[in-house]
Short mmCIF file of C-alpha atoms in Angstrom, two decimals:
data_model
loop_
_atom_site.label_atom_id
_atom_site.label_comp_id
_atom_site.label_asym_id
_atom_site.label_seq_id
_atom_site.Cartn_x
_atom_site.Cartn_y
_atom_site.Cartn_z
CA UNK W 11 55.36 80.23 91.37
CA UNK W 12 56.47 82.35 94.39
CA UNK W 13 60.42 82.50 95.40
CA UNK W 14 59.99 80.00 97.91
CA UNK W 15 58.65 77.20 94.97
CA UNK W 16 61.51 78.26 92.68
CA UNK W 17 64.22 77.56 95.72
CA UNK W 18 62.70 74.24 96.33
CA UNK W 19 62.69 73.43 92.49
CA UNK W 20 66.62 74.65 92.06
CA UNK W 21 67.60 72.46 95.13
CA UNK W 22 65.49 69.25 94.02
CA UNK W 23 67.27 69.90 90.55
CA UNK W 24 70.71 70.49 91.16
CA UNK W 25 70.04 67.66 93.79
CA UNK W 26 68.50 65.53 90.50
CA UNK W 27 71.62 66.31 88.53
CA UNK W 28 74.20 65.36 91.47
CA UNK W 29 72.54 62.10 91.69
CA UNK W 30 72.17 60.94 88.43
CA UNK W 31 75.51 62.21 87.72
CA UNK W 32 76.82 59.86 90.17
CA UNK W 33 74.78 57.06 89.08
CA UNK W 34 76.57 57.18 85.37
CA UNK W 35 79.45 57.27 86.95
CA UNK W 36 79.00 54.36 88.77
CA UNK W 37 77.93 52.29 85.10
CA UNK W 38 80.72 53.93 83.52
CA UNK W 39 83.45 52.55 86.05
CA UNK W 40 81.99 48.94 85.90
CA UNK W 41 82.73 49.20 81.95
CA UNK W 42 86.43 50.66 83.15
CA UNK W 43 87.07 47.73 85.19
CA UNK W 44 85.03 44.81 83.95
CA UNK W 45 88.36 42.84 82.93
CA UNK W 46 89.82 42.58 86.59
CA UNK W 47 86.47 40.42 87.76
CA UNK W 48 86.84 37.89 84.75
CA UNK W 49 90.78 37.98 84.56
CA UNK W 50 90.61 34.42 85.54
CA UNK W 51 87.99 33.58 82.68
CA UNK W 52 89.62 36.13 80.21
CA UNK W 53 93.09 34.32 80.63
CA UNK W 54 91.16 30.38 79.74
CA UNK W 55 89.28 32.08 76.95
CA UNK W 56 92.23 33.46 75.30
CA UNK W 57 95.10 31.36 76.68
CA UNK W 58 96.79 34.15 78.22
CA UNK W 59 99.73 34.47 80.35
CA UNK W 60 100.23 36.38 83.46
CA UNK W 61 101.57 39.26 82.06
CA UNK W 62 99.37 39.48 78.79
CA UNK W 63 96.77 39.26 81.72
CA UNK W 64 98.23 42.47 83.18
CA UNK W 65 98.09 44.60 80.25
CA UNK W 66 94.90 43.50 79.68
CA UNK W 67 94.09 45.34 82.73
CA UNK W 68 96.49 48.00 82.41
CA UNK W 69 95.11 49.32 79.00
CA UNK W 70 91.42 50.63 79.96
CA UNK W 71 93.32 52.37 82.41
CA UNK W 72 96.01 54.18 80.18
CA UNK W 73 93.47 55.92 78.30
CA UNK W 74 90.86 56.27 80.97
CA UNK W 75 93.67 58.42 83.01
CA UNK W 76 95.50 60.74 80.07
CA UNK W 77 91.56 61.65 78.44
CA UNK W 78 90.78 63.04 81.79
CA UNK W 79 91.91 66.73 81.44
CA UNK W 80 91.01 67.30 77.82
CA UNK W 81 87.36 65.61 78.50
CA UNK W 82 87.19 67.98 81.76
CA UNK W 83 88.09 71.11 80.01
CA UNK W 84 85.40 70.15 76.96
CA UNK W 85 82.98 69.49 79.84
CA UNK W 86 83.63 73.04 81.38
CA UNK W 87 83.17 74.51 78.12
CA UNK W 88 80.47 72.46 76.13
CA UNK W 89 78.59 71.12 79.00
CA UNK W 90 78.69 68.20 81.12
CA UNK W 91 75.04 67.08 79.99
CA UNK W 92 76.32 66.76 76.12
CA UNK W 93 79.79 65.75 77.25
CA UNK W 94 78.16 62.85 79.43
CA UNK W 95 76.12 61.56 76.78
CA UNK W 96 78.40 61.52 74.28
CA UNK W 97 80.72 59.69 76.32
CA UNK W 98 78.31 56.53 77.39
CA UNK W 99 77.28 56.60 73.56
CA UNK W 100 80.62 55.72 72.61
CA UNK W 101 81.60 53.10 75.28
CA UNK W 102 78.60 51.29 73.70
CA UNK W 103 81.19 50.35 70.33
CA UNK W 104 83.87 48.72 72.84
CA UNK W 105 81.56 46.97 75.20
CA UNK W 106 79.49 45.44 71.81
CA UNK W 107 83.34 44.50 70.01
CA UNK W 108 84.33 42.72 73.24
CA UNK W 109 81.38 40.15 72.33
CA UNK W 110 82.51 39.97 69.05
CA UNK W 111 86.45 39.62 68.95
CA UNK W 112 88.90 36.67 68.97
CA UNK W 113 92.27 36.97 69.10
CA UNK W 114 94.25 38.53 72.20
CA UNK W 115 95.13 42.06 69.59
CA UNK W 116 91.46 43.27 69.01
CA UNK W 117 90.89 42.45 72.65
CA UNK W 118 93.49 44.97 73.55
CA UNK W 119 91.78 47.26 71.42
CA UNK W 120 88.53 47.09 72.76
CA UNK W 121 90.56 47.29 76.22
CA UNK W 122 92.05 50.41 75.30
CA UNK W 123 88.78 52.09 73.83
CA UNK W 124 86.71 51.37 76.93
CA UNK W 125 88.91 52.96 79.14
CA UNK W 126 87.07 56.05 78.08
CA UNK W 127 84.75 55.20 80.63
CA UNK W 128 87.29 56.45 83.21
CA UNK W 129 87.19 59.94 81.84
CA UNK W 130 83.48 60.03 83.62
CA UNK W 131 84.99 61.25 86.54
CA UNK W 132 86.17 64.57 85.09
CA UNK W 133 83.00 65.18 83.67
CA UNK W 134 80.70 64.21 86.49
CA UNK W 135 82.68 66.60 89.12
CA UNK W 136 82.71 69.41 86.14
CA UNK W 137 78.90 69.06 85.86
CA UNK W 138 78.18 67.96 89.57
CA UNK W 139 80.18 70.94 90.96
CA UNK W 140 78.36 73.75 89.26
CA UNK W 141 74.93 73.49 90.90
CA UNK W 142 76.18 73.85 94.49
CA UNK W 143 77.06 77.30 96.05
CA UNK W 144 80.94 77.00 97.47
CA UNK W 145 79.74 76.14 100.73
CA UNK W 146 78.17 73.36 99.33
CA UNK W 147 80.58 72.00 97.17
CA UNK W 148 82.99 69.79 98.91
CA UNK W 149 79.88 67.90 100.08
CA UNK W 150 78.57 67.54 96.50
CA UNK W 151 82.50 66.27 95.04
CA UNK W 152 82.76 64.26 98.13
CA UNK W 153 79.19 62.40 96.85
CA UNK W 154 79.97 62.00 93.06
CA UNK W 155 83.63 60.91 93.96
CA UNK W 156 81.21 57.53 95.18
CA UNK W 157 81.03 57.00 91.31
CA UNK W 158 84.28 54.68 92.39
CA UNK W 159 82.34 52.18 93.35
CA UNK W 160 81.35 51.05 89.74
CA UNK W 161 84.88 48.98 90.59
CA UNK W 162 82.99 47.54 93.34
CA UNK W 163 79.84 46.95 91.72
CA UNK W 164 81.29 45.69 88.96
CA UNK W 165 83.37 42.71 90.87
CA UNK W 166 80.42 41.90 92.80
CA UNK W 167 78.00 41.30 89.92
CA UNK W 168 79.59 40.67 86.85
CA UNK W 169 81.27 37.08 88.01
CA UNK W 170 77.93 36.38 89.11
CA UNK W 171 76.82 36.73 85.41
CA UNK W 172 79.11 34.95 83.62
CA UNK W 173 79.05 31.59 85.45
CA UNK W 174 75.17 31.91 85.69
CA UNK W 175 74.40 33.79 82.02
CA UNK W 176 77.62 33.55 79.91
CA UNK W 177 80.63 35.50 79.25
CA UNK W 178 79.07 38.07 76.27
CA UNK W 179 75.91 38.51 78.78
CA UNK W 180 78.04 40.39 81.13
CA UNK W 181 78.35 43.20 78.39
CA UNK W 182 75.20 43.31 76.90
CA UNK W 183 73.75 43.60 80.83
CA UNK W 184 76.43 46.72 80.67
CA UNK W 185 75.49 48.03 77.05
CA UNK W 186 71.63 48.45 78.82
CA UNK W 187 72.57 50.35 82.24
CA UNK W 188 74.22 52.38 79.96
CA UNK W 189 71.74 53.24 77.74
CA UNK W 190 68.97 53.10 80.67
CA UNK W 191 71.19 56.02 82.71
CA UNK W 192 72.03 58.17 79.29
CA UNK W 193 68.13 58.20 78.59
CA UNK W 194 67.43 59.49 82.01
CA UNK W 195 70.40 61.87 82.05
CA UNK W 196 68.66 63.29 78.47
CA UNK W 197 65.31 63.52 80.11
CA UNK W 198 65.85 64.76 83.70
CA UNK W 199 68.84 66.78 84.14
CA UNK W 200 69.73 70.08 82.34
CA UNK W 201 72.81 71.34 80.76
CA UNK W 202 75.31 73.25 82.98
CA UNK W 203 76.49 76.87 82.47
CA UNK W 204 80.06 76.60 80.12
CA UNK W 205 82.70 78.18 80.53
CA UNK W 206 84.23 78.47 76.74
CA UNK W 207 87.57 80.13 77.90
CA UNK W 208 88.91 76.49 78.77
CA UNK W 209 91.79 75.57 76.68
CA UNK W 210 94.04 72.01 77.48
CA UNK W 211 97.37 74.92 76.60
CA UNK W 212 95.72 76.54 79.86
CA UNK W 213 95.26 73.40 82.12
CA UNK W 214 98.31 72.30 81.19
CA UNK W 215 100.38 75.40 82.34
CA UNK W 216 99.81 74.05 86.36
CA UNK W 217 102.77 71.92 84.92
CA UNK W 218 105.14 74.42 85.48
CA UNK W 219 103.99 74.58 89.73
CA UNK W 220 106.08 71.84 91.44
CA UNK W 221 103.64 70.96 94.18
CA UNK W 222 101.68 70.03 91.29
CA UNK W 223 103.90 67.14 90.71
CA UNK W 224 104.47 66.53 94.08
CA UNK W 225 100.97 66.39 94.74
CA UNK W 226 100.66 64.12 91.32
CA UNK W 227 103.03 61.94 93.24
CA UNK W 228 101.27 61.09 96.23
CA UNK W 229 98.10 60.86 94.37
CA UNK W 230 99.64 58.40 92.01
CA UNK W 231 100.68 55.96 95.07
CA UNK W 232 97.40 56.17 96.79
CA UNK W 233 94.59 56.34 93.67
CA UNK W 234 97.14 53.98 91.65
CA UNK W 235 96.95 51.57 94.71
CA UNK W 236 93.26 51.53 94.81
CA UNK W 237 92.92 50.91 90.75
CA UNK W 238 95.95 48.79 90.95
CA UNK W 239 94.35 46.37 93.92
CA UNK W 240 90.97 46.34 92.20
CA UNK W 241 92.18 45.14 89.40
CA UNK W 242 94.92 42.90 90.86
CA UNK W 243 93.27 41.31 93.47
CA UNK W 244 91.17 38.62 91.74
CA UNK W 245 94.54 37.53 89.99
CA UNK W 246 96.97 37.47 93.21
CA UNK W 247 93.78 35.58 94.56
CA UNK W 248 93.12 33.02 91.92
CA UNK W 249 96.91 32.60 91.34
CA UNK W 250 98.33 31.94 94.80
CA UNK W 251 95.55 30.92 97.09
CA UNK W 252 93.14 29.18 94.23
CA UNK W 253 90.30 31.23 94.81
CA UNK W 254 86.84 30.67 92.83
CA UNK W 255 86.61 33.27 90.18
CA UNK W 256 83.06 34.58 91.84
CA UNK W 257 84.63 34.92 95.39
CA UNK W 258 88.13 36.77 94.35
CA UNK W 259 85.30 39.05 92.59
CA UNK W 260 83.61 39.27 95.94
CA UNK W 261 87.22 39.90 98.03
CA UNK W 262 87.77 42.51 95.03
CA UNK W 263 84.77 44.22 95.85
CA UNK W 264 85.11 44.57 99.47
CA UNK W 265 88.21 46.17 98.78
CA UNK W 266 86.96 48.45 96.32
CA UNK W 267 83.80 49.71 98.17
CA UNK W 268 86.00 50.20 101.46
CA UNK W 269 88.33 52.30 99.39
CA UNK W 270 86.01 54.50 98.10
CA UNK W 271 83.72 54.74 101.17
CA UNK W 272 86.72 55.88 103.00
CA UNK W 273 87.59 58.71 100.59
CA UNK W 274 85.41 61.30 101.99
CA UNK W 275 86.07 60.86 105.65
CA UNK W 276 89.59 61.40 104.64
CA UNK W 277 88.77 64.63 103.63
CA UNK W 278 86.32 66.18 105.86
CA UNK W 279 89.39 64.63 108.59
CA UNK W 280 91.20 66.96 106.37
CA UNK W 281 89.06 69.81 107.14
CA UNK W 282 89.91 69.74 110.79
CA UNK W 283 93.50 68.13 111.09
CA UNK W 284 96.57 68.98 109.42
CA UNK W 285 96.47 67.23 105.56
CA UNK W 286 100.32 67.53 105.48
CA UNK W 287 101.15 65.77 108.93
CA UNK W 288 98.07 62.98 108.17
CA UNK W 289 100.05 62.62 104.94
CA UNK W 290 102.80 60.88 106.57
CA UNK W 291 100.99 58.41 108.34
CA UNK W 292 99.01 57.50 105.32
CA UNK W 293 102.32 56.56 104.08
CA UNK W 294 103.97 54.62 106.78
CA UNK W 295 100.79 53.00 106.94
CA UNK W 296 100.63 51.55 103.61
CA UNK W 297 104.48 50.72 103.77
CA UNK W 298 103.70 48.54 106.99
CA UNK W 299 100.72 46.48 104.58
CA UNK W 300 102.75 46.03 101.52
CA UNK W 301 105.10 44.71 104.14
CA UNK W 302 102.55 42.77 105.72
CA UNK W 303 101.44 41.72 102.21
CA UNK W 304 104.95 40.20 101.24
CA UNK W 305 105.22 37.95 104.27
CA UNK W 306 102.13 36.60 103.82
CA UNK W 307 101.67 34.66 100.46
CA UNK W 308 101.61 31.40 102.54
CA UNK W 309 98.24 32.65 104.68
CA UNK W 310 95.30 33.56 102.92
CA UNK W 311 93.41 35.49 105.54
CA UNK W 312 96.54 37.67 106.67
CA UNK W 313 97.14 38.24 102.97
CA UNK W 314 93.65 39.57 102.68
CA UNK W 315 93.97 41.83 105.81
CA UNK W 316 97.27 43.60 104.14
CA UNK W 317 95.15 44.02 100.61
CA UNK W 318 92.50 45.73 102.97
CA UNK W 319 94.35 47.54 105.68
CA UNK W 320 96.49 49.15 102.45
CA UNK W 321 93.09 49.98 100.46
CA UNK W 322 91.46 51.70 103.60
CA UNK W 323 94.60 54.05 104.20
CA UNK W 324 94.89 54.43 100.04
CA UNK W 325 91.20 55.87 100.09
CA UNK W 326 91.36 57.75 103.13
CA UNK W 327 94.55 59.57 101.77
CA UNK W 328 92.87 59.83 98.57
CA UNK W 329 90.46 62.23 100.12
CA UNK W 330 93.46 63.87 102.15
CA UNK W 331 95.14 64.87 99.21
CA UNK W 332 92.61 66.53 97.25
CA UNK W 333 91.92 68.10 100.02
CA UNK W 334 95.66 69.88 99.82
CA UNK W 335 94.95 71.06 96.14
CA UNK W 336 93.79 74.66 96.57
CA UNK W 337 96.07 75.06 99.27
CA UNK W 338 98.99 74.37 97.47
CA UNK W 339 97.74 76.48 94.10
CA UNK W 340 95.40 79.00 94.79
CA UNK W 341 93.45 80.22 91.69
CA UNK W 342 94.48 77.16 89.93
CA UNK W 343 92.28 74.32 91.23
CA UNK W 344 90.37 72.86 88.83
CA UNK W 345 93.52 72.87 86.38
CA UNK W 346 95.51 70.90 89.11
CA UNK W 347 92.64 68.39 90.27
CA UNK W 348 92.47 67.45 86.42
CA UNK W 349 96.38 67.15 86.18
CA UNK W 350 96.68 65.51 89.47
CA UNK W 351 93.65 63.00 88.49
CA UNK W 352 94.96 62.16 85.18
CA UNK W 353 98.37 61.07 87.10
CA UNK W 354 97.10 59.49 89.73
CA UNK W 355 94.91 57.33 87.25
CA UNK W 356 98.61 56.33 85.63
CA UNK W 357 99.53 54.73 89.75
CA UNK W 358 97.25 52.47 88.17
CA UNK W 359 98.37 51.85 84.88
CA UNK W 360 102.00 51.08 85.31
CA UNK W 361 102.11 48.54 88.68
CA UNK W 362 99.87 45.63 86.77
CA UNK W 363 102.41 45.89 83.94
CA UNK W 364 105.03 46.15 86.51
CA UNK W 365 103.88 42.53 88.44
CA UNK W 366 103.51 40.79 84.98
CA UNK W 367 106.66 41.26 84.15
CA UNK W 368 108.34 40.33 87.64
CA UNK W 369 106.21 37.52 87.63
CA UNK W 370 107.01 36.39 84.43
CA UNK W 371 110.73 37.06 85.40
CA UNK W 372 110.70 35.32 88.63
CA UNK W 373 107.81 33.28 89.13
CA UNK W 374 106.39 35.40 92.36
CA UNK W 375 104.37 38.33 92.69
CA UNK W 376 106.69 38.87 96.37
CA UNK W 377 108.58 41.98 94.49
CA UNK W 378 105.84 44.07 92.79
CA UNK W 379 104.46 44.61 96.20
CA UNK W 380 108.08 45.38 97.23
CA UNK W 381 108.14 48.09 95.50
CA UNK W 382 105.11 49.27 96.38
CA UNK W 383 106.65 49.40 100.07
CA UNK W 384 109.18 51.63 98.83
CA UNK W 385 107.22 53.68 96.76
CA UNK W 386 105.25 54.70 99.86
CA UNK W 387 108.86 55.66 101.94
CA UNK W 388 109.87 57.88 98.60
CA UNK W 389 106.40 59.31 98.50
CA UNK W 390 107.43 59.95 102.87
CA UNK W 391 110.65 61.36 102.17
CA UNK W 392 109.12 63.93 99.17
CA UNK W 393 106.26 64.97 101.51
CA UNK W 394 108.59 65.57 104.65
CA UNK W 395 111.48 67.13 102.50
CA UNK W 396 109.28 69.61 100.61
CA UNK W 397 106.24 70.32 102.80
CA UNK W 398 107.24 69.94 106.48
CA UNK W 399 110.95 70.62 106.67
CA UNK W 400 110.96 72.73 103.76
CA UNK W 401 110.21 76.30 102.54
CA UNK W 402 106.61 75.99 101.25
CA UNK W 403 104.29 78.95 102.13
CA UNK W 404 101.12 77.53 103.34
CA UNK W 405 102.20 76.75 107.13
CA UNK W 406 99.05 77.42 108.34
CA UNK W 407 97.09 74.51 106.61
CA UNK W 408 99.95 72.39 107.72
#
């Protein structure tokens, strides 16, 4: 084989791994967010409330968000291959005891175990990354960061197969991708060069840096928005406007795939505008939706534009803010884009709880999304106060 033959066969390998590795992740995040599709069939099947409905969808997320440094770090130092396939082995048990349970408690459970599938975005950057020279990186992150759309795949098929196949068909479809993409991950792609100096004591020192948590901040208003809307919008749909369960999934979608299409022209905008000064428009933008969103729960189709206008600006910030990482902790980044992650998968978490329980409390969804408008001026004031107008050294990225 001469030099040339063994370039070609590196390229259409590491090429091979970035793929596939984005095609799991893709499976695994329709098992993280196969509830918010069939909220509206969950809550009839198990006579549940509005806000059992939102922990429902809060609990894959909980675990899918805090798993995602310790599974990165074991990826870095065991290898993303074995790491990958050990993961989609095990969200195999909670996908087959969703079939099988009945009462609201075991469902939680199951909930809570499947959120595993979240943690497939540590390990598909870890083992994405490594194959790519620097130059080529932010190219191959930007590619397996599509691995979001799972969300969107997942509300655009999985209605579809209830109403047409039944309710325990949508997770034994989900049981074979699974199985189907860990085959072909054990056949095709290799296992990546480890790292076994990774410790969780070691990732979690970035703790200590306070642009971590400012950064963990933004990222948990615009990530938490996007997980928060995919999962939210079939209820707010089904609830107020008395959408069909199959077209909230579809609305759902839309939003999902527009978020995460958006994500990495946000950050090659990043690459040739300021991050910090883009920052603040990403957040007066998405305060001027969730205002739009509150004076609209009389008009469907303005009520959709706010959902869509905030999950366009959420993604493209997404992509912003990652972008910010090394800049803000040089020699650190890996640490902080696991810290940061795990965080901004919590933005997610905590709002559906948050709407259940003002729901429950006042019969209207009108102050969840309230809050979110003044989550997005505190996330302006933090950025301003500690980035523009105050004393942090990287000016020139500014």
């Amino acid at each position: 084989m001469t030099v040339e033959d063994a370039q070609t066969s590196t390229r259409w390998r590491a090429y091979l791994a970035l793929g596939l590795a984005t095609v799991a992740m893709i499976v695994c995040f329709m098992s993280w967010s196969n509830f918010a599709p069939l909220a509206g069939e969950l809550a009839i099947k198990f006579h549940l409330s509005v806000s059992q409905r939102t922990l429902l969808l809060a609990m894959p997320v909980l675990l899918g968000s805090i798993m995602r440094i310790p599974v990165g770090i074991l990826s870095d130092r065991y290898g993303g291959k074995k790491v990958y396939l050990i993961l989609m082995a095990f969200i195999l048990i909670p996908l087959l005891m969703i079939t099988k349970v009945h009462t609201y408690g075991m469902l939680l459970v199951a909930a809570l175990l499947v959120g595993m599938a979240g943690t497939s975005f540590a390990v598909g950057v870890s083992y994405a990354s490594v194959w790519f020279p620097p130059e080529k990186q932010g190219l191959a992150l930007g590619i397996v960061s599509m691995g979001n759309m799972g969300n969107a795949v997942a509300a655009l098929t999985l209605p579809s197969i209830s109403t047409s196949y039944g309710f325990n068909m949508v997770y034994y479809f989900l049981m074979v991708l699974t199985v189907i993409l860990a085959v072909l991950f054990a056949i095709f792609c290799r296992e990546m060069p480890v790292d076994k100096t990774k410790t969780v004591t070691g990732a979690l020192a970035v703790a200590k840096e306070s642009s971590t948590w400012y950064l963990s901040l933004f990222y948990f208003l615009t990530f938490g928005l996007f997980v928060s809307f995919t999962n939210l919008t079939p209820l707010f749909l089904e609830d107020i406007f008395r959408v069909p369960q199959v077209t909230a999934g579809l609305y759902a979608a839309l939003f999902a795939g527009l978020c995460t299409v958006v994500r990495p022209i946000g950050g090659a905008a990043a690459d040739k505008w300021r991050p910090m000064q883009m920052l603040q428009w990403i957040f007066i933008g998405i305060t001027v939706f969730a205002v739009i969103i509150t004076l609209t729960f009389s008009n469907q189709s303005l009520f959709i534009f706010g959902i869509v206008g905030a999950g366009l600006i959420a993604g493209f910030g997404n992509g912003v803010i990652f972008k910010m990482v090394p800049y803000v902790s040089q020699g650190n980044t890996g640490a902080v884009t696991g810290f940061v992650g795990a965080l901004g998968g919590l933005g997610g978490f905590f709002p559906p709880l948050l709407v259940g329980w003002i729901h429950t409390w006042t019969g209207s969804y009108r102050l969840g999304i309230v809050l979110l408008a003044l989550t997005g001026l505190v996330c302006w004031y933090a950025l301003w106060r500690r980035f523009i107008h105050g004393d942090v050294h990287i000016v020139k990225y500014l």
